[in-house]
Amino acid sequence: MKYPTVENALLVVVDLQRKLVPAMSDPESVVARSAIMVRAAAELGLDIAVTEQYPKGLGGTVAEIATWLPDGTWVGEKTAFSVFRSEAFRTFLSARRREVLIFVGVEAHVCLLQSVLDARAAGYDVVVTSDAVGSRRDADRELALAAARQAGALVIGSESVLFMLLRDAKHPHFKAVSALIK
């Protein structure tokens, strides 16, 4: 398993949408931790992909996330649960030539898990940011995290992911990124 670095990683934000997020078990925490990941990814220049499951019915990405998305962010609508069933996403991903996908979002046991499993099947190393994913029921979230681990994903908290990306306190973006988690 490759560790995520600025050079090899891409952040995938799964379905953090206006009508879906409020139904999650701990929506404020999931959105707050996901926003930290998005802000850090933007600061570090990581590519970001955002999915929206049937936005006509579930609304667009929540403002707390959309506000921080940099220019060049890929935003794709989908009806399939796994983002890998989107040809547009696969095209975006292959053009970026990234080896590690970092996931945040909802629902952990449906769209996020199916995307993680498809990413692993496609040969990607995967990091699931455990404190930035949610489900309606905590038990479903925990089972999804266990399934992701069993499939070979690294399941760790956002702070661990960010410090893996930085690698060193001498990183030029260390102060900006570390300020996000204080």
PDB file of C-alpha atoms in Angstrom:
ATOM      1  CA  MET A   1       0.000   0.000   0.000  1.00  0.00           C
ATOM      2  CA  LYS A   2       1.329   3.389  -0.977  1.00  0.00           C
ATOM      3  CA  TYR A   3       0.913   6.185   1.519  1.00  0.00           C
ATOM      4  CA  PRO A   4      -0.858   9.276   0.210  1.00  0.00           C
ATOM      5  CA  THR A   5       1.432  12.090  -0.907  1.00  0.00           C
ATOM      6  CA  VAL A   6       0.794  15.371  -2.681  1.00  0.00           C
ATOM      7  CA  GLU A   7       2.260  13.799  -5.812  1.00  0.00           C
ATOM      8  CA  ASN A   8       0.243  10.564  -5.859  1.00  0.00           C
ATOM      9  CA  ALA A   9      -3.125  11.294  -4.211  1.00  0.00           C
ATOM     10  CA  LEU A  10      -6.527  12.606  -5.206  1.00  0.00           C
ATOM     11  CA  LEU A  11      -9.409  13.507  -2.854  1.00  0.00           C
ATOM     12  CA  VAL A  12     -12.839  12.034  -3.653  1.00  0.00           C
ATOM     13  CA  VAL A  13     -15.785  13.767  -1.933  1.00  0.00           C
ATOM     14  CA  VAL A  14     -18.818  11.482  -2.097  1.00  0.00           C
ATOM     15  CA  ASP A  15     -22.376  12.856  -2.060  1.00  0.00           C
ATOM     16  CA  LEU A  16     -22.183  15.528   0.638  1.00  0.00           C
ATOM     17  CA  GLN A  17     -25.482  17.006  -0.527  1.00  0.00           C
ATOM     18  CA  ARG A  18     -28.054  19.376   0.965  1.00  0.00           C
ATOM     19  CA  LYS A  19     -30.914  16.882   1.346  1.00  0.00           C
ATOM     20  CA  LEU A  20     -28.760  13.849   2.170  1.00  0.00           C
ATOM     21  CA  VAL A  21     -26.340  15.159   4.814  1.00  0.00           C
ATOM     22  CA  PRO A  22     -28.985  16.104   7.431  1.00  0.00           C
ATOM     23  CA  ALA A  23     -30.158  12.472   7.558  1.00  0.00           C
ATOM     24  CA  MET A  24     -26.721  11.256   8.714  1.00  0.00           C
ATOM     25  CA  SER A  25     -26.023  10.199  12.295  1.00  0.00           C
ATOM     26  CA  ASP A  26     -23.504  13.008  12.986  1.00  0.00           C
ATOM     27  CA  PRO A  27     -23.845  15.405  10.048  1.00  0.00           C
ATOM     28  CA  GLU A  28     -22.031  18.399  11.552  1.00  0.00           C
ATOM     29  CA  SER A  29     -18.897  16.420  12.344  1.00  0.00           C
ATOM     30  CA  VAL A  30     -18.799  14.654   8.963  1.00  0.00           C
ATOM     31  CA  VAL A  31     -19.163  17.953   7.100  1.00  0.00           C
ATOM     32  CA  ALA A  32     -16.636  19.750   9.330  1.00  0.00           C
ATOM     33  CA  ARG A  33     -13.975  17.049   8.918  1.00  0.00           C
ATOM     34  CA  SER A  34     -14.678  16.774   5.180  1.00  0.00           C
ATOM     35  CA  ALA A  35     -14.356  20.553   4.840  1.00  0.00           C
ATOM     36  CA  ILE A  36     -10.948  20.374   6.535  1.00  0.00           C
ATOM     37  CA  MET A  37      -9.895  17.732   4.024  1.00  0.00           C
ATOM     38  CA  VAL A  38     -11.148  19.836   1.091  1.00  0.00           C
ATOM     39  CA  ARG A  39      -9.449  22.988   2.384  1.00  0.00           C
ATOM     40  CA  ALA A  40      -6.183  21.124   2.947  1.00  0.00           C
ATOM     41  CA  ALA A  41      -6.366  19.487  -0.486  1.00  0.00           C
ATOM     42  CA  ALA A  42      -6.904  22.914  -2.065  1.00  0.00           C
ATOM     43  CA  GLU A  43      -3.984  24.358  -0.080  1.00  0.00           C
ATOM     44  CA  LEU A  44      -1.725  21.491  -1.150  1.00  0.00           C
ATOM     45  CA  GLY A  45      -2.839  21.513  -4.790  1.00  0.00           C
ATOM     46  CA  LEU A  46      -4.381  18.027  -4.724  1.00  0.00           C
ATOM     47  CA  ASP A  47      -6.907  17.246  -7.401  1.00  0.00           C
ATOM     48  CA  ILE A  48     -10.438  16.932  -6.028  1.00  0.00           C
ATOM     49  CA  ALA A  49     -13.399  15.018  -7.426  1.00  0.00           C
ATOM     50  CA  VAL A  50     -16.891  15.645  -6.039  1.00  0.00           C
ATOM     51  CA  THR A  51     -19.848  13.375  -6.696  1.00  0.00           C
ATOM     52  CA  GLU A  52     -23.523  14.239  -6.431  1.00  0.00           C
ATOM     53  CA  GLN A  53     -26.056  11.418  -6.293  1.00  0.00           C
ATOM     54  CA  TYR A  54     -29.146  12.480  -8.254  1.00  0.00           C
ATOM     55  CA  PRO A  55     -28.785  16.207  -7.400  1.00  0.00           C
ATOM     56  CA  LYS A  56     -32.211  16.992  -8.867  1.00  0.00           C
ATOM     57  CA  GLY A  57     -33.720  15.169  -5.901  1.00  0.00           C
ATOM     58  CA  LEU A  58     -30.977  15.399  -3.257  1.00  0.00           C
ATOM     59  CA  GLY A  59     -29.671  18.893  -3.988  1.00  0.00           C
ATOM     60  CA  GLY A  60     -26.166  20.020  -4.734  1.00  0.00           C
ATOM     61  CA  THR A  61     -23.079  19.845  -2.561  1.00  0.00           C
ATOM     62  CA  VAL A  62     -23.505  21.520   0.833  1.00  0.00           C
ATOM     63  CA  ALA A  63     -22.207  25.088   1.039  1.00  0.00           C
ATOM     64  CA  GLU A  64     -19.682  24.180   3.753  1.00  0.00           C
ATOM     65  CA  ILE A  65     -17.884  22.065   1.145  1.00  0.00           C
ATOM     66  CA  ALA A  66     -18.690  23.891  -2.108  1.00  0.00           C
ATOM     67  CA  THR A  67     -17.272  27.157  -0.731  1.00  0.00           C
ATOM     68  CA  TRP A  68     -13.788  25.666  -0.528  1.00  0.00           C
ATOM     69  CA  LEU A  69     -13.626  23.825  -3.849  1.00  0.00           C
ATOM     70  CA  PRO A  70     -10.831  25.235  -6.020  1.00  0.00           C
ATOM     71  CA  ASP A  71     -11.079  25.878  -9.741  1.00  0.00           C
ATOM     72  CA  GLY A  72     -10.535  22.665 -11.637  1.00  0.00           C
ATOM     73  CA  THR A  73     -12.494  20.533  -9.182  1.00  0.00           C
ATOM     74  CA  TRP A  74     -14.319  17.785 -11.033  1.00  0.00           C
ATOM     75  CA  VAL A  75     -17.998  17.705 -10.044  1.00  0.00           C
ATOM     76  CA  GLY A  76     -20.070  14.869 -11.456  1.00  0.00           C
ATOM     77  CA  GLU A  77     -23.683  13.840 -11.205  1.00  0.00           C
ATOM     78  CA  LYS A  78     -24.453  10.160 -10.855  1.00  0.00           C
ATOM     79  CA  THR A  79     -27.274   7.735 -10.285  1.00  0.00           C
ATOM     80  CA  ALA A  80     -25.096   4.636  -9.928  1.00  0.00           C
ATOM     81  CA  PHE A  81     -23.882   4.198  -6.372  1.00  0.00           C
ATOM     82  CA  SER A  82     -20.179   3.753  -7.215  1.00  0.00           C
ATOM     83  CA  VAL A  83     -18.422   6.706  -8.785  1.00  0.00           C
ATOM     84  CA  PHE A  84     -16.475   4.198 -10.875  1.00  0.00           C
ATOM     85  CA  ARG A  85     -19.617   3.557 -12.912  1.00  0.00           C
ATOM     86  CA  SER A  86     -19.260   7.118 -14.239  1.00  0.00           C
ATOM     87  CA  GLU A  87     -17.276   7.241 -17.472  1.00  0.00           C
ATOM     88  CA  ALA A  88     -16.631  10.957 -16.910  1.00  0.00           C
ATOM     89  CA  PHE A  89     -15.060  10.201 -13.521  1.00  0.00           C
ATOM     90  CA  ARG A  90     -12.905   7.407 -14.926  1.00  0.00           C
ATOM     91  CA  THR A  91     -11.721   9.752 -17.694  1.00  0.00           C
ATOM     92  CA  PHE A  92     -10.910  12.499 -15.161  1.00  0.00           C
ATOM     93  CA  LEU A  93      -9.088  10.020 -12.942  1.00  0.00           C
ATOM     94  CA  SER A  94      -7.016   8.449 -15.711  1.00  0.00           C
ATOM     95  CA  ALA A  95      -5.895  11.895 -16.903  1.00  0.00           C
ATOM     96  CA  ARG A  96      -4.599  12.671 -13.397  1.00  0.00           C
ATOM     97  CA  ARG A  97      -2.469   9.536 -13.130  1.00  0.00           C
ATOM     98  CA  ARG A  98      -2.921   9.227  -9.369  1.00  0.00           C
ATOM     99  CA  GLU A  99      -2.330   6.001  -7.462  1.00  0.00           C
ATOM    100  CA  VAL A 100      -3.969   6.784  -4.117  1.00  0.00           C
ATOM    101  CA  LEU A 101      -7.584   7.860  -3.660  1.00  0.00           C
ATOM    102  CA  ILE A 102      -8.613   9.515  -0.391  1.00  0.00           C
ATOM    103  CA  PHE A 103     -12.333   9.244   0.347  1.00  0.00           C
ATOM    104  CA  VAL A 104     -14.676  11.381   2.453  1.00  0.00           C
ATOM    105  CA  GLY A 105     -18.459  11.568   2.343  1.00  0.00           C
ATOM    106  CA  VAL A 106     -21.715   9.664   2.694  1.00  0.00           C
ATOM    107  CA  GLU A 107     -23.265   7.202   2.906  1.00  0.00           C
ATOM    108  CA  ALA A 108     -20.392   5.111   4.139  1.00  0.00           C
ATOM    109  CA  HIS A 109     -22.166   1.803   3.606  1.00  0.00           C
ATOM    110  CA  VAL A 110     -23.607   2.543   0.149  1.00  0.00           C
ATOM    111  CA  CYS A 111     -22.000   4.948  -2.347  1.00  0.00           C
ATOM    112  CA  LEU A 112     -18.723   5.411  -0.512  1.00  0.00           C
ATOM    113  CA  LEU A 113     -18.172   1.709   0.140  1.00  0.00           C
ATOM    114  CA  GLN A 114     -19.070   0.679  -3.409  1.00  0.00           C
ATOM    115  CA  SER A 115     -16.681   3.348  -4.739  1.00  0.00           C
ATOM    116  CA  VAL A 116     -13.918   2.122  -2.407  1.00  0.00           C
ATOM    117  CA  LEU A 117     -14.415  -1.492  -3.456  1.00  0.00           C
ATOM    118  CA  ASP A 118     -14.376  -0.543  -7.142  1.00  0.00           C
ATOM    119  CA  ALA A 119     -11.251   1.578  -6.609  1.00  0.00           C
ATOM    120  CA  ARG A 120      -9.476  -1.370  -5.014  1.00  0.00           C
ATOM    121  CA  ALA A 121     -10.635  -3.683  -7.816  1.00  0.00           C
ATOM    122  CA  ALA A 122      -9.239  -1.169 -10.333  1.00  0.00           C
ATOM    123  CA  GLY A 123      -5.840  -1.311  -8.611  1.00  0.00           C
ATOM    124  CA  TYR A 124      -5.895   1.946  -6.650  1.00  0.00           C
ATOM    125  CA  ASP A 125      -4.596   2.261  -3.129  1.00  0.00           C
ATOM    126  CA  VAL A 126      -7.357   3.719  -0.987  1.00  0.00           C
ATOM    127  CA  VAL A 127      -7.522   5.796   2.174  1.00  0.00           C
ATOM    128  CA  VAL A 128     -10.886   6.174   3.909  1.00  0.00           C
ATOM    129  CA  THR A 129     -10.907   9.201   6.188  1.00  0.00           C
ATOM    130  CA  SER A 130     -12.793   7.636   9.087  1.00  0.00           C
ATOM    131  CA  ASP A 131     -13.920  10.829  10.834  1.00  0.00           C
ATOM    132  CA  ALA A 132     -15.128  12.381   7.554  1.00  0.00           C
ATOM    133  CA  VAL A 133     -17.569   9.640   6.515  1.00  0.00           C
ATOM    134  CA  GLY A 134     -21.068   8.970   7.744  1.00  0.00           C
ATOM    135  CA  SER A 135     -24.229   6.923   7.456  1.00  0.00           C
ATOM    136  CA  ARG A 136     -27.739   7.277   8.813  1.00  0.00           C
ATOM    137  CA  ARG A 137     -26.981   4.565  11.370  1.00  0.00           C
ATOM    138  CA  ASP A 138     -23.685   4.262  13.237  1.00  0.00           C
ATOM    139  CA  ALA A 139     -23.756   0.470  12.885  1.00  0.00           C
ATOM    140  CA  ASP A 140     -23.844   0.773   9.075  1.00  0.00           C
ATOM    141  CA  ARG A 141     -20.899   3.192   9.172  1.00  0.00           C
ATOM    142  CA  GLU A 142     -18.847   0.843  11.347  1.00  0.00           C
ATOM    143  CA  LEU A 143     -19.594  -2.152   9.127  1.00  0.00           C
ATOM    144  CA  ALA A 144     -18.616  -0.139   6.048  1.00  0.00           C
ATOM    145  CA  LEU A 145     -15.299   0.877   7.614  1.00  0.00           C
ATOM    146  CA  ALA A 146     -14.618  -2.763   8.510  1.00  0.00           C
ATOM    147  CA  ALA A 147     -15.447  -3.848   4.945  1.00  0.00           C
ATOM    148  CA  ALA A 148     -13.145  -1.170   3.532  1.00  0.00           C
ATOM    149  CA  ARG A 149     -10.314  -2.394   5.773  1.00  0.00           C
ATOM    150  CA  GLN A 150     -10.946  -5.976   4.723  1.00  0.00           C
ATOM    151  CA  ALA A 151     -10.745  -4.892   1.081  1.00  0.00           C
ATOM    152  CA  GLY A 152      -7.296  -3.401   1.723  1.00  0.00           C
ATOM    153  CA  ALA A 153      -8.142   0.258   2.325  1.00  0.00           C
ATOM    154  CA  LEU A 154      -6.264   2.214   4.960  1.00  0.00           C
ATOM    155  CA  VAL A 155      -8.908   3.563   7.363  1.00  0.00           C
ATOM    156  CA  ILE A 156      -7.557   6.450   9.461  1.00  0.00           C
ATOM    157  CA  GLY A 157      -8.575   9.867  10.771  1.00  0.00           C
ATOM    158  CA  SER A 158      -8.246  13.129   8.892  1.00  0.00           C
ATOM    159  CA  GLU A 159      -5.348  14.381  10.992  1.00  0.00           C
ATOM    160  CA  SER A 160      -3.312  11.281  10.140  1.00  0.00           C
ATOM    161  CA  VAL A 161      -4.097  11.702   6.439  1.00  0.00           C
ATOM    162  CA  LEU A 162      -3.061  15.354   6.464  1.00  0.00           C
ATOM    163  CA  PHE A 163       0.250  14.691   8.177  1.00  0.00           C
ATOM    164  CA  MET A 164       0.954  11.866   5.723  1.00  0.00           C
ATOM    165  CA  LEU A 165       0.419  14.340   2.894  1.00  0.00           C
ATOM    166  CA  LEU A 166       2.717  16.899   4.534  1.00  0.00           C
ATOM    167  CA  ARG A 167       5.437  14.338   5.455  1.00  0.00           C
ATOM    168  CA  ASP A 168       7.578  16.956   7.234  1.00  0.00           C
ATOM    169  CA  ALA A 169       7.106  20.016   9.446  1.00  0.00           C
ATOM    170  CA  LYS A 170       9.327  21.832   6.947  1.00  0.00           C
ATOM    171  CA  HIS A 171       6.700  21.412   4.210  1.00  0.00           C
ATOM    172  CA  PRO A 172       5.903  24.877   2.809  1.00  0.00           C
ATOM    173  CA  HIS A 173       2.179  24.422   3.589  1.00  0.00           C
ATOM    174  CA  PHE A 174       2.657  22.933   7.064  1.00  0.00           C
ATOM    175  CA  LYS A 175       1.460  25.968   9.015  1.00  0.00           C
ATOM    176  CA  ALA A 176      -1.600  26.530   6.839  1.00  0.00           C
ATOM    177  CA  VAL A 177      -2.667  22.884   6.920  1.00  0.00           C
ATOM    178  CA  SER A 178      -1.909  22.281  10.603  1.00  0.00           C
ATOM    179  CA  ALA A 179      -3.943  25.415  11.474  1.00  0.00           C
ATOM    180  CA  LEU A 180      -7.002  23.708   9.962  1.00  0.00           C
ATOM    181  CA  ILE A 181      -6.971  20.939  12.568  1.00  0.00           C
ATOM    182  CA  LYS A 182      -6.392  23.031  15.686  1.00  0.00           C
TER     183      LYS A 182
END
